[in-house]
Amino acid sequence: VRSIFCVKEGKPVKDSVYKEKLLLHGSDILASANMQLEKQFMQHGNVSVFDHSVAVACTCIWLADRLRIRVDERALVRGALLHDYFLYDWHVPDKSHRWHGFFHAGKALANASRDFTLGKIERDMIARHMFPLNITLPRYRESVILCIADKLCATEETVTTRSQYRKISMQY
């Protein structure tokens, strides 16, 4: 799967490209206490919410580059890192976790808005990343890219129970 997502003009994209962009645009997010807390919560298979968020951010960067879509790269990275910033383990039985797929985007947006300054693109990305499960259409290119990247990563993580970007996420 890595070869599908990480090829640039016939050559593998080096992890350093993703690491550089993640640090440039999201170092404050990656270092924050609540983002670090996400390492304790499982998302898909054996993949933590933190690892999933890093994988989605890397896949967003790859998609925008590969499809030659002009984006606000800062917003793309930050929105992708925060799209699942709901800060709980949705696998633990609890009434507040019911219908997680429908409601976690709103919880993630509330938490991200509390902890970080968000622009309109990041807010849209976080709020609408579950389209079509949440029926509101994404408004920005970055939001559409996030929807696609999130589905690609979730599928891979569910099928393989691991993240292809684990080496990168372990560095934060």
C-alpha atoms as an extended CHARMM CRD file, in Angstrom:
* protein
*
       172  EXT
         1         1  VAL       CA              0.0000000000        0.0000000000        0.0000000000  PROA      1               0.0000000000
         2         2  ARG       CA              2.8410000000        2.3900000000        0.7770000000  PROA      2               0.0000000000
         3         3  SER       CA              3.9170000000        2.3130000000       -2.8660000000  PROA      3               0.0000000000
         4         4  ILE       CA              0.4550000000        3.4680000000       -3.9400000000  PROA      4               0.0000000000
         5         5  PHE       CA              0.3820000000        6.4710000000       -1.6320000000  PROA      5               0.0000000000
         6         6  CYS       CA              4.0330000000        7.4760000000       -1.5790000000  PROA      6               0.0000000000
         7         7  VAL       CA              5.2000000000        7.6030000000       -5.1700000000  PROA      7               0.0000000000
         8         8  LYS       CA              6.1100000000       10.8980000000       -6.7520000000  PROA      8               0.0000000000
         9         9  GLU       CA              6.9270000000       10.8080000000      -10.4490000000  PROA      9               0.0000000000
        10        10  GLY       CA              8.0410000000        7.1860000000      -10.2590000000  PROA      10              0.0000000000
        11        11  LYS       CA             10.2280000000        7.6330000000       -7.1800000000  PROA      11              0.0000000000
        12        12  PRO       CA              9.2610000000        7.0350000000       -3.5480000000  PROA      12              0.0000000000
        13        13  VAL       CA              8.5710000000       10.1930000000       -1.5740000000  PROA      13              0.0000000000
        14        14  LYS       CA             10.9530000000       10.3210000000        1.3570000000  PROA      14              0.0000000000
        15        15  ASP       CA              9.4370000000       10.3680000000        4.8220000000  PROA      15              0.0000000000
        16        16  SER       CA             11.5080000000       13.4990000000        5.4420000000  PROA      16              0.0000000000
        17        17  VAL       CA              9.1890000000       15.4670000000        3.1240000000  PROA      17              0.0000000000
        18        18  TYR       CA              6.1970000000       14.6200000000        5.3290000000  PROA      18              0.0000000000
        19        19  LYS       CA              8.1260000000       15.1580000000        8.5500000000  PROA      19              0.0000000000
        20        20  GLU       CA              9.2840000000       18.5850000000        7.3550000000  PROA      20              0.0000000000
        21        21  LYS       CA              5.7550000000       19.6960000000        6.4620000000  PROA      21              0.0000000000
        22        22  LEU       CA              4.2510000000       18.2820000000        9.6520000000  PROA      22              0.0000000000
        23        23  LEU       CA              6.8130000000       20.1500000000       11.7510000000  PROA      23              0.0000000000
        24        24  LEU       CA              6.5180000000       23.3510000000        9.7280000000  PROA      24              0.0000000000
        25        25  HSD       CA              2.7410000000       23.5690000000       10.0430000000  PROA      25              0.0000000000
        26        26  GLY       CA              1.8070000000       21.4160000000       13.0370000000  PROA      26              0.0000000000
        27        27  SER       CA              4.6330000000       21.2290000000       15.5720000000  PROA      27              0.0000000000
        28        28  ASP       CA              2.5320000000       22.9750000000       18.2330000000  PROA      28              0.0000000000
        29        29  ILE       CA             -0.3110000000       20.5090000000       17.6860000000  PROA      29              0.0000000000
        30        30  LEU       CA              1.9510000000       17.4470000000       17.7060000000  PROA      30              0.0000000000
        31        31  ALA       CA              3.6420000000       18.5760000000       20.9380000000  PROA      31              0.0000000000
        32        32  SER       CA              0.4400000000       19.4830000000       22.7870000000  PROA      32              0.0000000000
        33        33  ALA       CA             -0.5520000000       17.4360000000       25.8250000000  PROA      33              0.0000000000
        34        34  ASN       CA             -3.9710000000       16.5070000000       24.4430000000  PROA      34              0.0000000000
        35        35  MET       CA             -2.5620000000       15.4020000000       21.0990000000  PROA      35              0.0000000000
        36        36  GLN       CA             -0.0330000000       13.2540000000       22.9520000000  PROA      36              0.0000000000
        37        37  LEU       CA             -2.9720000000       11.8160000000       24.9180000000  PROA      37              0.0000000000
        38        38  GLU       CA             -4.3520000000       10.4890000000       21.6030000000  PROA      38              0.0000000000
        39        39  LYS       CA             -1.5610000000        7.9030000000       21.6180000000  PROA      39              0.0000000000
        40        40  GLN       CA             -3.5450000000        6.0710000000       24.3210000000  PROA      40              0.0000000000
        41        41  PHE       CA             -6.7860000000        5.8550000000       22.3090000000  PROA      41              0.0000000000
        42        42  MET       CA             -7.2400000000        3.2300000000       19.5900000000  PROA      42              0.0000000000
        43        43  GLN       CA             -8.8070000000        4.2660000000       16.3090000000  PROA      43              0.0000000000
        44        44  HSD       CA             -8.7610000000        1.3790000000       13.8030000000  PROA      44              0.0000000000
        45        45  GLY       CA             -7.1980000000       -2.0360000000       14.4360000000  PROA      45              0.0000000000
        46        46  ASN       CA             -4.0050000000       -1.4800000000       16.4350000000  PROA      46              0.0000000000
        47        47  VAL       CA             -3.6180000000        2.1080000000       15.2400000000  PROA      47              0.0000000000
        48        48  SER       CA             -3.9160000000        4.9240000000       17.7650000000  PROA      48              0.0000000000
        49        49  VAL       CA             -5.8470000000        8.1070000000       17.0580000000  PROA      49              0.0000000000
        50        50  PHE       CA             -2.4820000000        9.9250000000       17.0530000000  PROA      50              0.0000000000
        51        51  ASP       CA             -0.9550000000        7.5770000000       14.4560000000  PROA      51              0.0000000000
        52        52  HSD       CA             -4.1320000000        7.7790000000       12.3690000000  PROA      52              0.0000000000
        53        53  SER       CA             -4.0840000000       11.5890000000       12.4330000000  PROA      53              0.0000000000
        54        54  VAL       CA             -0.4400000000       11.7010000000       11.3100000000  PROA      54              0.0000000000
        55        55  ALA       CA             -1.1670000000        9.1730000000        8.5520000000  PROA      55              0.0000000000
        56        56  VAL       CA             -4.1310000000       11.2240000000        7.3510000000  PROA      56              0.0000000000
        57        57  ALA       CA             -2.0430000000       14.4190000000        7.3200000000  PROA      57              0.0000000000
        58        58  CYS       CA              0.6930000000       12.6880000000        5.2870000000  PROA      58              0.0000000000
        59        59  THR       CA             -1.8780000000       11.2610000000        2.8770000000  PROA      59              0.0000000000
        60        60  CYS       CA             -3.4490000000       14.7150000000        2.4600000000  PROA      60              0.0000000000
        61        61  ILE       CA             -0.0610000000       16.1600000000        1.5440000000  PROA      61              0.0000000000
        62        62  TRP       CA              0.5150000000       13.3130000000       -0.9060000000  PROA      62              0.0000000000
        63        63  LEU       CA             -2.9250000000       13.6520000000       -2.5460000000  PROA      63              0.0000000000
        64        64  ALA       CA             -2.6600000000       17.4220000000       -2.9810000000  PROA      64              0.0000000000
        65        65  ASP       CA              0.8020000000       17.0490000000       -4.4960000000  PROA      65              0.0000000000
        66        66  ARG       CA              0.0190000000       14.0460000000       -6.6810000000  PROA      66              0.0000000000
        67        67  LEU       CA             -3.2190000000       15.5290000000       -8.0270000000  PROA      67              0.0000000000
        68        68  ARG       CA             -1.6030000000       18.9610000000       -8.3630000000  PROA      68              0.0000000000
        69        69  ILE       CA             -4.3360000000       20.6270000000       -6.3410000000  PROA      69              0.0000000000
        70        70  ARG       CA             -3.4900000000       24.0800000000       -5.0420000000  PROA      70              0.0000000000
        71        71  VAL       CA             -4.1790000000       24.1420000000       -1.3200000000  PROA      71              0.0000000000
        72        72  ASP       CA             -3.4720000000       26.1270000000        1.7760000000  PROA      72              0.0000000000
        73        73  GLU       CA             -0.8460000000       23.6480000000        2.9740000000  PROA      73              0.0000000000
        74        74  ARG       CA             -0.8220000000       24.9840000000        6.5340000000  PROA      74              0.0000000000
        75        75  ALA       CA             -4.5930000000       24.5920000000        6.8470000000  PROA      75              0.0000000000
        76        76  LEU       CA             -4.4480000000       21.1730000000        5.1780000000  PROA      76              0.0000000000
        77        77  VAL       CA             -1.8940000000       19.8080000000        7.6500000000  PROA      77              0.0000000000
        78        78  ARG       CA             -3.4610000000       21.3880000000       10.7370000000  PROA      78              0.0000000000
        79        79  GLY       CA             -7.0240000000       20.3740000000        9.8410000000  PROA      79              0.0000000000
        80        80  ALA       CA             -5.8960000000       16.8220000000        9.0960000000  PROA      80              0.0000000000
        81        81  LEU       CA             -4.0070000000       16.5250000000       12.3920000000  PROA      81              0.0000000000
        82        82  LEU       CA             -7.0430000000       17.7680000000       14.3360000000  PROA      82              0.0000000000
        83        83  HSD       CA             -9.8550000000       16.0310000000       12.4390000000  PROA      83              0.0000000000
        84        84  ASP       CA            -10.2490000000       13.3250000000       15.1260000000  PROA      84              0.0000000000
        85        85  TYR       CA             -9.3720000000       15.4680000000       18.1540000000  PROA      85              0.0000000000
        86        86  PHE       CA            -12.3380000000       14.1170000000       20.1520000000  PROA      86              0.0000000000
        87        87  LEU       CA            -10.0720000000       13.0010000000       23.0590000000  PROA      87              0.0000000000
        88        88  TYR       CA            -11.6910000000        9.7740000000       24.2220000000  PROA      88              0.0000000000
        89        89  ASP       CA            -11.5290000000        6.0620000000       23.4150000000  PROA      89              0.0000000000
        90        90  TRP       CA            -14.7050000000        5.4300000000       21.4620000000  PROA      90              0.0000000000
        91        91  HSD       CA            -14.3160000000        1.6760000000       21.9540000000  PROA      91              0.0000000000
        92        92  VAL       CA            -14.9830000000        1.9910000000       25.6970000000  PROA      92              0.0000000000
        93        93  PRO       CA            -18.7040000000        1.4370000000       26.3490000000  PROA      93              0.0000000000
        94        94  ASP       CA            -20.1680000000        4.7640000000       27.4320000000  PROA      94              0.0000000000
        95        95  LYS       CA            -23.4290000000        6.5200000000       26.5760000000  PROA      95              0.0000000000
        96        96  SER       CA            -21.4910000000        9.6100000000       25.4530000000  PROA      96              0.0000000000
        97        97  HSD       CA            -19.7300000000        7.5000000000       22.7760000000  PROA      97              0.0000000000
        98        98  ARG       CA            -22.9420000000        6.2770000000       21.1810000000  PROA      98              0.0000000000
        99        99  TRP       CA            -23.2510000000        7.1910000000       17.5180000000  PROA      99              0.0000000000
       100       100  HSD       CA            -19.5750000000        8.1350000000       17.5330000000  PROA      100             0.0000000000
       101       101  GLY       CA            -19.3890000000        8.1940000000       13.7250000000  PROA      101             0.0000000000
       102       102  PHE       CA            -22.1140000000       10.8100000000       13.5370000000  PROA      102             0.0000000000
       103       103  PHE       CA            -21.0400000000       13.0830000000       16.3800000000  PROA      103             0.0000000000
       104       104  HSD       CA            -17.2700000000       12.9140000000       16.8850000000  PROA      104             0.0000000000
       105       105  ALA       CA            -16.5370000000       15.5960000000       14.2820000000  PROA      105             0.0000000000
       106       106  GLY       CA            -18.4550000000       18.1520000000       16.3640000000  PROA      106             0.0000000000
       107       107  LYS       CA            -16.6230000000       17.0880000000       19.5160000000  PROA      107             0.0000000000
       108       108  ALA       CA            -13.2890000000       17.2790000000       17.6990000000  PROA      108             0.0000000000
       109       109  LEU       CA            -14.1060000000       20.7770000000       16.4320000000  PROA      109             0.0000000000
       110       110  ALA       CA            -15.0960000000       21.9780000000       19.9060000000  PROA      110             0.0000000000
       111       111  ASN       CA            -11.8820000000       20.6020000000       21.4360000000  PROA      111             0.0000000000
       112       112  ALA       CA             -9.6630000000       21.9170000000       18.6420000000  PROA      112             0.0000000000
       113       113  SER       CA            -11.3020000000       25.3680000000       18.8260000000  PROA      113             0.0000000000
       114       114  ARG       CA            -10.6680000000       25.4270000000       22.5650000000  PROA      114             0.0000000000
       115       115  ASP       CA             -7.0020000000       24.4420000000       22.2780000000  PROA      115             0.0000000000
       116       116  PHE       CA             -5.8790000000       26.0920000000       19.0090000000  PROA      116             0.0000000000
       117       117  THR       CA             -6.6290000000       29.0630000000       16.7980000000  PROA      117             0.0000000000
       118       118  LEU       CA             -8.4300000000       27.7130000000       13.7370000000  PROA      118             0.0000000000
       119       119  GLY       CA             -9.1620000000       29.3470000000       10.4190000000  PROA      119             0.0000000000
       120       120  LYS       CA            -12.2920000000       28.7760000000        8.3680000000  PROA      120             0.0000000000
       121       121  ILE       CA            -10.6670000000       26.0100000000        6.3040000000  PROA      121             0.0000000000
       122       122  GLU       CA             -9.5310000000       24.0270000000        9.3480000000  PROA      122             0.0000000000
       123       123  ARG       CA            -12.9630000000       24.3950000000       10.9730000000  PROA      123             0.0000000000
       124       124  ASP       CA            -14.6660000000       23.1520000000        7.8100000000  PROA      124             0.0000000000
       125       125  MET       CA            -12.2300000000       20.2530000000        7.4760000000  PROA      125             0.0000000000
       126       126  ILE       CA            -12.8240000000       19.0500000000       11.0250000000  PROA      126             0.0000000000
       127       127  ALA       CA            -16.6000000000       19.5610000000       10.9990000000  PROA      127             0.0000000000
       128       128  ARG       CA            -17.1980000000       17.8930000000        7.6260000000  PROA      128             0.0000000000
       129       129  HSD       CA            -14.5850000000       15.1470000000        7.3930000000  PROA      129             0.0000000000
       130       130  MET       CA            -17.1870000000       12.4250000000        7.9350000000  PROA      130             0.0000000000
       131       131  PHE       CA            -19.1040000000       13.2140000000        4.7410000000  PROA      131             0.0000000000
       132       132  PRO       CA            -21.2370000000       11.4210000000        3.5580000000  PROA      132             0.0000000000
       133       133  LEU       CA            -22.0520000000       10.0050000000        7.0370000000  PROA      133             0.0000000000
       134       134  ASN       CA            -22.5280000000       13.6100000000        8.1290000000  PROA      134             0.0000000000
       135       135  ILE       CA            -24.5980000000       15.0160000000        5.2990000000  PROA      135             0.0000000000
       136       136  THR       CA            -23.1450000000       18.5370000000        5.1160000000  PROA      136             0.0000000000
       137       137  LEU       CA            -20.9440000000       18.8890000000        2.0330000000  PROA      137             0.0000000000
       138       138  PRO       CA            -17.3100000000       19.9530000000        2.4710000000  PROA      138             0.0000000000
       139       139  ARG       CA            -16.8520000000       23.5740000000        1.3830000000  PROA      139             0.0000000000
       140       140  TYR       CA            -13.1150000000       23.7090000000        0.5710000000  PROA      140             0.0000000000
       141       141  ARG       CA            -10.6630000000       21.6590000000       -1.5010000000  PROA      141             0.0000000000
       142       142  GLU       CA             -8.7450000000       20.8730000000        1.6510000000  PROA      142             0.0000000000
       143       143  SER       CA            -11.9120000000       19.4350000000        3.2190000000  PROA      143             0.0000000000
       144       144  VAL       CA            -12.5510000000       17.1650000000        0.2360000000  PROA      144             0.0000000000
       145       145  ILE       CA             -8.9370000000       15.9720000000        0.2820000000  PROA      145             0.0000000000
       146       146  LEU       CA             -9.2940000000       15.2130000000        4.0060000000  PROA      146             0.0000000000
       147       147  CYS       CA            -12.4910000000       13.2000000000        3.4130000000  PROA      147             0.0000000000
       148       148  ILE       CA            -10.6830000000       11.0590000000        0.8410000000  PROA      148             0.0000000000
       149       149  ALA       CA             -7.4570000000       10.6930000000        2.8470000000  PROA      149             0.0000000000
       150       150  ASP       CA             -9.3630000000        9.7510000000        6.0010000000  PROA      150             0.0000000000
       151       151  LYS       CA            -11.2920000000        7.0090000000        4.1810000000  PROA      151             0.0000000000
       152       152  LEU       CA             -8.1110000000        5.6640000000        2.5470000000  PROA      152             0.0000000000
       153       153  CYS       CA             -6.2290000000        5.5410000000        5.8510000000  PROA      153             0.0000000000
       154       154  ALA       CA             -9.1750000000        4.1030000000        7.8030000000  PROA      154             0.0000000000
       155       155  THR       CA             -9.5840000000        1.3420000000        5.2270000000  PROA      155             0.0000000000
       156       156  GLU       CA             -5.8830000000        0.4710000000        5.3010000000  PROA      156             0.0000000000
       157       157  GLU       CA             -5.7560000000        0.5440000000        9.1170000000  PROA      157             0.0000000000
       158       158  THR       CA             -8.8520000000       -1.6410000000        9.4350000000  PROA      158             0.0000000000
       159       159  VAL       CA             -7.6680000000       -4.2050000000        6.8790000000  PROA      159             0.0000000000
       160       160  THR       CA             -3.9840000000       -4.3470000000        7.8820000000  PROA      160             0.0000000000
       161       161  THR       CA             -4.3640000000       -3.2100000000       11.5520000000  PROA      161             0.0000000000
       162       162  ARG       CA             -1.3620000000       -0.8870000000       11.1360000000  PROA      162             0.0000000000
       163       163  SER       CA             -0.4550000000        2.5260000000        9.7380000000  PROA      163             0.0000000000
       164       164  GLN       CA              2.0100000000        2.9570000000        6.9020000000  PROA      164             0.0000000000
       165       165  TYR       CA              3.2440000000        6.1800000000        8.5310000000  PROA      165             0.0000000000
       166       166  ARG       CA              4.0090000000        4.6750000000       11.9490000000  PROA      166             0.0000000000
       167       167  LYS       CA              7.7350000000        5.4690000000       11.6160000000  PROA      167             0.0000000000
       168       168  ILE       CA              6.8890000000        9.1450000000       11.2410000000  PROA      168             0.0000000000
       169       169  SER       CA              4.3290000000        9.3370000000       14.0550000000  PROA      169             0.0000000000
       170       170  MET       CA              6.7240000000        7.6000000000       16.4740000000  PROA      170             0.0000000000
       171       171  GLN       CA              9.0540000000       10.6130000000       16.1870000000  PROA      171             0.0000000000
       172       172  TYR       CA              6.5750000000       12.9310000000       17.9400000000  PROA      172             0.0000000000
